Amino acid sequence: TPVKGPDGNFRLPPKIFDSMDRTKVGLKGPLATPIGKGHQSLNLALRKAFNLYANVRPCKSIEGYKTPYNDVDLVTIRENTEGEYSGIEHVIVDGVVQSIKKITEEASMRVAEYAFAYARDNNRDTVTAVHKANIMKMTDGLFLKCCRHVAEQNKDIKFKEMYLDTVCLNMVQDPTQFDVLVMPNLYGDILSDLCAGLIGGLGVTPSGNIGQDGAIFESVHGTAPDIAGEDKANPTALLLSAVMMLRYMGLSPYAQRIEMACFDVIREGRVLTGDLGGSSKCSEFTEEICRKVRESE
Amino acid sequence: MHTSRVAASSSIIQHKKYSTEPHFSKYGGRTTVTALSGDGVGPELLSYVQEIFRYAGVPVDFEELEINGSTTDEETLCSALLSVQRNGIALKGNIESKFDEPGFKSMNVELRTQLELFASIVWCKSIPGVYTRHQGLDIILIRENTEGEYSNLEYQIVPGCIENLKIITEAKSTKIAKYAFEFAKTHGRKKVTAIHKANIMKLGDGLFLESCRKVASQYPDIEFNDMIVDNASMQMVSKPQQFDVLVMPNLYGNILSNITAGLVGGYGVVSGMNIGDDYAVFEMGTRSSGRSLKGKNIANPTGMLLASCDMLDYIGCNKHAELIRDSVMKVMSVDKVQTPDLGGQATTLEVIQAIIEDIKPKTTSWSTTAAQNVSIDAFLFNFKVTIVNSTLESCMRRPIEMAKRWQTFKE
């Protein structure tokens, strides 16, 4: 939660910095941001503070949770620190506002290199750069140039570039044609949520923010104040994010067991929370997953 | 289904009352429309439109202008602008953007900003006979068309660091919001949703949202809510039936229009219109040039044909618009002559032939009173102009066709 600093601005509590310095890995629940006014987004502040430059969201169709889209298996990698979310805005005159979108070569190269490294480490064969360089020639042009440069150095992985609107159009018609997508901040935000919608929503989508010195894994759904404390929430998103975290930390066998247990429970469909179509409580769902994990030993 | 598109036409006519009366170039009962060829499949689709207009006896002549990714000089742009300003109305293919070239400027954006086409409207409606994952959709997307992220203001601060200015003004946000609410009111729509990202861009999108809210207070009968763009994208693919009319700034409009177009069948079935106070330009809803489909005879001509019908409604040729639209819809939904993008096997030409075959009996049975309304001069003028404009092949066909029509005219 935000704390008010000595200058009156809301900021992150200082304890976070000490803790992250020690552990280098974090697991985070949802944080609310006021709309149109109030303090800056703390989610953004976290990413800037720890230099978490890449947001990774794997979207895979979950067996047992039916959506109109089948066989979705893609990963969205989004530049996490700049772009449209630089937070730089000015009122020029009354009634005219400018927001600044900043793209730097350094950040674009970083995220492009991460995207190709991720593709290689996870046996993915295509990386697609998503951009709008026909409209924003210099900014997205720079991003695209960096992606092309990194692609040259990673010839074993196929590289494609596609306009944002074409990706959106094709995504809702045939999401199976996409593999790894890399893009600047805003497009990444929208597309990653779009892909989450294809597999069932934010309640089942994991997400990780990777930085040079550490990583924070988080669930990306809202804070849902209306069901807080009522044992109704769906823990799948946070659980799968934790699984991603274990893999990042090199604890893959544990990650595998927990992930299998979670998918098994959803596939069986006996014990499900409200948003997945069942009527069980959060604790019951969790207990069932724990049981499966114990059984698999 | 087609009745609501007729309702769309009445809104376009209503628009004339809502803003300053647009002018058209009309000689001898025939309107001249600018046809901007564009790239990819644009030129071939425009030629099919003209072909079908001939068969349907539409009193429209096209002033054809070749403007595409290779002709990006000032002169071509100027003559395109002058032509649209003269005629008041245009039908357009999408112009490819060769953004890697130095000095590149998007012609599509230039046309829209110079002609002050402040509103882009894409109407996405589920089509019977076209397989989609979601059914029962009827969503109108109204997008601010001239500012926002498309302001084309970019600069390099230091090497390796570039900034782009996204401009939001109260004036344009209010204008588009007012247009959206008027549109909703004319069509009896119940809800307008503003799409924004004001949690991150507090000042910019905050201003847009505030402007929408102010306009909403003047329309108490229409429900107004707002949604953040990423949530809206997610909701659009999981529960799209909740949306009615959407109003949004430029970039989010681009994204959501394409998502929604994909939900109702893709690039081939959605038409778009760009409306300004003085001019209107009609094009395909997804603004795709279809580079990869050029010359392969598999592009779906429906989107461009529906756009041309919207254009006919706009200029008041409602009968012709309804005639062509009915045929297009019948061929697609009932006869199921569909191109590969809809899962069918037909070629573009087969679809066009099917539409023409459907139109023919309807036009030859038109009453003589309709024919009498056309003066002889106009008839001969039409004959001369179409001879000049058509290809050799059509010339061979024309004398017989013209003879038949002259026969009907005389009776």
PDB file of C-alpha atoms in Angstrom, chain A residues 79-211:
ATOM      1  CA  GLU A  79       8.619  -3.332 -22.576  1.00  0.00           C
ATOM      2  CA  ASN A  80       7.853  -2.325 -19.055  1.00  0.00           C
ATOM      3  CA  THR A  81       9.530   0.971 -18.211  1.00  0.00           C
ATOM      4  CA  GLU A  82       8.957   3.608 -20.860  1.00  0.00           C
ATOM      5  CA  GLY A  83       6.825   4.264 -23.884  1.00  0.00           C
ATOM      6  CA  GLU A  84       3.425   5.747 -23.300  1.00  0.00           C
ATOM      7  CA  TYR A  85       3.644   5.063 -19.602  1.00  0.00           C
ATOM      8  CA  SER A  86       6.455   7.500 -18.939  1.00  0.00           C
ATOM      9  CA  GLY A  87       4.025   9.509 -16.858  1.00  0.00           C
ATOM     10  CA  ILE A  88       5.143  12.756 -18.500  1.00  0.00           C
ATOM     11  CA  GLU A  89       2.161  14.971 -19.209  1.00  0.00           C
ATOM     12  CA  HIS A  90       1.681  18.714 -19.538  1.00  0.00           C
ATOM     13  CA  VAL A  91      -1.212  21.083 -19.885  1.00  0.00           C
ATOM     14  CA  ILE A  92      -0.104  23.374 -22.704  1.00  0.00           C
ATOM     15  CA  VAL A  93      -3.006  25.784 -22.513  1.00  0.00           C
ATOM     16  CA  ASP A  94      -6.390  25.274 -20.944  1.00  0.00           C
ATOM     17  CA  GLY A  95      -8.064  22.449 -22.812  1.00  0.00           C
ATOM     18  CA  VAL A  96      -4.950  21.106 -24.553  1.00  0.00           C
ATOM     19  CA  VAL A  97      -2.918  18.327 -23.002  1.00  0.00           C
ATOM     20  CA  GLN A  98       0.126  16.542 -24.292  1.00  0.00           C
ATOM     21  CA  SER A  99       1.301  13.137 -23.116  1.00  0.00           C
ATOM     22  CA  ILE A 100       4.793  12.146 -24.029  1.00  0.00           C
ATOM     23  CA  LYS A 101       5.676   8.701 -25.280  1.00  0.00           C
ATOM     24  CA  LYS A 102       9.354   8.036 -24.938  1.00  0.00           C
ATOM     25  CA  ILE A 103      11.227   5.269 -26.699  1.00  0.00           C
ATOM     26  CA  THR A 104      14.924   4.708 -26.118  1.00  0.00           C
ATOM     27  CA  GLU A 105      17.289   2.479 -27.975  1.00  0.00           C
ATOM     28  CA  GLU A 106      18.629   1.037 -24.738  1.00  0.00           C
ATOM     29  CA  ALA A 107      15.272  -0.124 -23.412  1.00  0.00           C
ATOM     30  CA  SER A 108      14.148  -1.438 -26.791  1.00  0.00           C
ATOM     31  CA  MET A 109      17.336  -3.446 -27.275  1.00  0.00           C
ATOM     32  CA  ARG A 110      17.046  -4.847 -23.778  1.00  0.00           C
ATOM     33  CA  VAL A 111      13.532  -6.108 -24.218  1.00  0.00           C
ATOM     34  CA  ALA A 112      14.213  -7.430 -27.725  1.00  0.00           C
ATOM     35  CA  GLU A 113      17.211  -9.378 -26.463  1.00  0.00           C
ATOM     36  CA  TYR A 114      15.158 -10.739 -23.610  1.00  0.00           C
ATOM     37  CA  ALA A 115      12.412 -11.796 -26.009  1.00  0.00           C
ATOM     38  CA  PHE A 116      14.796 -13.789 -28.177  1.00  0.00           C
ATOM     39  CA  ALA A 117      16.520 -15.322 -25.150  1.00  0.00           C
ATOM     40  CA  TYR A 118      13.147 -16.334 -23.742  1.00  0.00           C
ATOM     41  CA  ALA A 119      12.128 -17.820 -27.076  1.00  0.00           C
ATOM     42  CA  ARG A 120      15.313 -19.851 -27.184  1.00  0.00           C
ATOM     43  CA  ASP A 121      15.104 -21.027 -23.566  1.00  0.00           C
ATOM     44  CA  ASN A 122      11.508 -22.099 -23.967  1.00  0.00           C
ATOM     45  CA  ASN A 123      11.719 -23.717 -27.402  1.00  0.00           C
ATOM     46  CA  ARG A 124       9.579 -21.161 -29.140  1.00  0.00           C
ATOM     47  CA  ASP A 125      10.250 -20.713 -32.799  1.00  0.00           C
ATOM     48  CA  THR A 126       8.908 -17.293 -33.830  1.00  0.00           C
ATOM     49  CA  VAL A 127       9.163 -13.814 -32.382  1.00  0.00           C
ATOM     50  CA  THR A 128       6.799 -11.189 -33.771  1.00  0.00           C
ATOM     51  CA  ALA A 129       7.421  -7.493 -33.199  1.00  0.00           C
ATOM     52  CA  VAL A 130       4.201  -5.550 -32.866  1.00  0.00           C
ATOM     53  CA  HIS A 131       4.344  -1.881 -33.774  1.00  0.00           C
ATOM     54  CA  LYS A 132       2.668   1.057 -35.372  1.00  0.00           C
ATOM     55  CA  ALA A 133       5.539   2.520 -37.291  1.00  0.00           C
ATOM     56  CA  ASN A 134       3.276   3.627 -40.143  1.00  0.00           C
ATOM     57  CA  ILE A 135       1.846   6.226 -37.774  1.00  0.00           C
ATOM     58  CA  MET A 136       4.627   6.751 -35.268  1.00  0.00           C
ATOM     59  CA  LYS A 137       7.528   6.501 -37.616  1.00  0.00           C
ATOM     60  CA  MET A 138      10.327   7.646 -35.345  1.00  0.00           C
ATOM     61  CA  THR A 139       9.358   6.114 -32.030  1.00  0.00           C
ATOM     62  CA  ASP A 140       8.055   2.749 -33.163  1.00  0.00           C
ATOM     63  CA  GLY A 141      10.568   2.919 -35.980  1.00  0.00           C
ATOM     64  CA  LEU A 142      13.348   2.923 -33.407  1.00  0.00           C
ATOM     65  CA  PHE A 143      11.768   0.050 -31.517  1.00  0.00           C
ATOM     66  CA  LEU A 144      11.475  -1.914 -34.738  1.00  0.00           C
ATOM     67  CA  LYS A 145      15.045  -1.143 -35.712  1.00  0.00           C
ATOM     68  CA  CYS A 146      16.271  -2.567 -32.402  1.00  0.00           C
ATOM     69  CA  CYS A 147      14.166  -5.698 -32.844  1.00  0.00           C
ATOM     70  CA  ARG A 148      15.496  -6.172 -36.368  1.00  0.00           C
ATOM     71  CA  HIS A 149      19.049  -5.731 -35.115  1.00  0.00           C
ATOM     72  CA  VAL A 150      18.620  -8.377 -32.427  1.00  0.00           C
ATOM     73  CA  ALA A 151      16.875 -10.665 -34.907  1.00  0.00           C
ATOM     74  CA  GLU A 152      19.952 -10.513 -37.126  1.00  0.00           C
ATOM     75  CA  GLN A 153      22.001 -11.858 -34.272  1.00  0.00           C
ATOM     76  CA  ASN A 154      19.518 -14.623 -33.532  1.00  0.00           C
ATOM     77  CA  LYS A 155      19.000 -16.179 -36.897  1.00  0.00           C
ATOM     78  CA  ASP A 156      17.866 -19.499 -35.428  1.00  0.00           C
ATOM     79  CA  ILE A 157      14.603 -17.897 -34.365  1.00  0.00           C
ATOM     80  CA  LYS A 158      12.130 -16.682 -36.978  1.00  0.00           C
ATOM     81  CA  PHE A 159      11.320 -13.002 -36.827  1.00  0.00           C
ATOM     82  CA  LYS A 160       8.205 -11.298 -38.107  1.00  0.00           C
ATOM     83  CA  GLU A 161       6.909  -7.779 -37.788  1.00  0.00           C
ATOM     84  CA  MET A 162       3.239  -6.876 -37.862  1.00  0.00           C
ATOM     85  CA  TYR A 163       1.105  -3.818 -37.368  1.00  0.00           C
ATOM     86  CA  LEU A 164      -0.774  -3.646 -34.106  1.00  0.00           C
ATOM     87  CA  ASP A 165      -4.177  -3.470 -35.764  1.00  0.00           C
ATOM     88  CA  THR A 166      -3.422  -6.461 -37.970  1.00  0.00           C
ATOM     89  CA  VAL A 167      -2.337  -8.440 -34.911  1.00  0.00           C
ATOM     90  CA  CYS A 168      -5.578  -7.537 -33.118  1.00  0.00           C
ATOM     91  CA  LEU A 169      -7.660  -8.507 -36.147  1.00  0.00           C
ATOM     92  CA  ASN A 170      -5.886 -11.815 -36.613  1.00  0.00           C
ATOM     93  CA  MET A 171      -5.677 -12.581 -32.920  1.00  0.00           C
ATOM     94  CA  VAL A 172      -9.424 -12.752 -32.487  1.00  0.00           C
ATOM     95  CA  GLN A 173      -9.857 -14.816 -35.612  1.00  0.00           C
ATOM     96  CA  ASP A 174      -6.996 -17.280 -35.217  1.00  0.00           C
ATOM     97  CA  PRO A 175      -4.786 -16.907 -32.139  1.00  0.00           C
ATOM     98  CA  THR A 176      -2.876 -20.105 -32.924  1.00  0.00           C
ATOM     99  CA  GLN A 177      -0.791 -18.301 -35.533  1.00  0.00           C
ATOM    100  CA  PHE A 178       1.109 -16.338 -32.883  1.00  0.00           C
ATOM    101  CA  ASP A 179       4.006 -17.512 -30.761  1.00  0.00           C
ATOM    102  CA  VAL A 180       6.087 -14.911 -28.924  1.00  0.00           C
ATOM    103  CA  LEU A 181       5.085 -11.266 -29.285  1.00  0.00           C
ATOM    104  CA  VAL A 182       7.339  -8.391 -28.333  1.00  0.00           C
ATOM    105  CA  MET A 183       6.156  -4.803 -28.166  1.00  0.00           C
ATOM    106  CA  PRO A 184       6.344  -1.419 -26.467  1.00  0.00           C
ATOM    107  CA  ASN A 185       4.486  -0.623 -23.304  1.00  0.00           C
ATOM    108  CA  LEU A 186       0.975   0.412 -24.268  1.00  0.00           C
ATOM    109  CA  TYR A 187       0.460  -2.122 -27.022  1.00  0.00           C
ATOM    110  CA  GLY A 188       1.777  -4.757 -24.667  1.00  0.00           C
ATOM    111  CA  ASP A 189      -0.676  -3.753 -21.996  1.00  0.00           C
ATOM    112  CA  ILE A 190      -3.637  -4.005 -24.319  1.00  0.00           C
ATOM    113  CA  LEU A 191      -2.524  -7.106 -26.176  1.00  0.00           C
ATOM    114  CA  SER A 192      -1.586  -9.024 -23.040  1.00  0.00           C
ATOM    115  CA  ASP A 193      -5.018  -8.321 -21.591  1.00  0.00           C
ATOM    116  CA  LEU A 194      -6.582  -9.296 -24.905  1.00  0.00           C
ATOM    117  CA  CYS A 195      -4.728 -12.615 -24.813  1.00  0.00           C
ATOM    118  CA  ALA A 196      -5.716 -13.116 -21.195  1.00  0.00           C
ATOM    119  CA  GLY A 197      -9.308 -12.683 -22.313  1.00  0.00           C
ATOM    120  CA  LEU A 198      -8.824 -15.432 -24.887  1.00  0.00           C
ATOM    121  CA  ILE A 199      -7.883 -17.996 -22.260  1.00  0.00           C
ATOM    122  CA  GLY A 200     -10.385 -17.046 -19.614  1.00  0.00           C
ATOM    123  CA  GLY A 201      -9.543 -13.717 -18.073  1.00  0.00           C
ATOM    124  CA  LEU A 202      -7.185 -12.211 -15.577  1.00  0.00           C
ATOM    125  CA  GLY A 203      -8.243 -14.657 -12.899  1.00  0.00           C
ATOM    126  CA  VAL A 204      -6.231 -17.432 -14.531  1.00  0.00           C
ATOM    127  CA  THR A 205      -3.352 -15.545 -16.118  1.00  0.00           C
ATOM    128  CA  PRO A 206       0.135 -15.466 -14.622  1.00  0.00           C
ATOM    129  CA  SER A 207       2.573 -12.645 -15.162  1.00  0.00           C
ATOM    130  CA  GLY A 208       6.187 -11.911 -14.435  1.00  0.00           C
ATOM    131  CA  ASN A 209       8.225  -8.697 -14.463  1.00  0.00           C
ATOM    132  CA  ILE A 210      11.856  -9.417 -15.176  1.00  0.00           C
ATOM    133  CA  GLY A 211      14.679  -7.025 -14.439  1.00  0.00           C
TER     134      GLY A 211
END
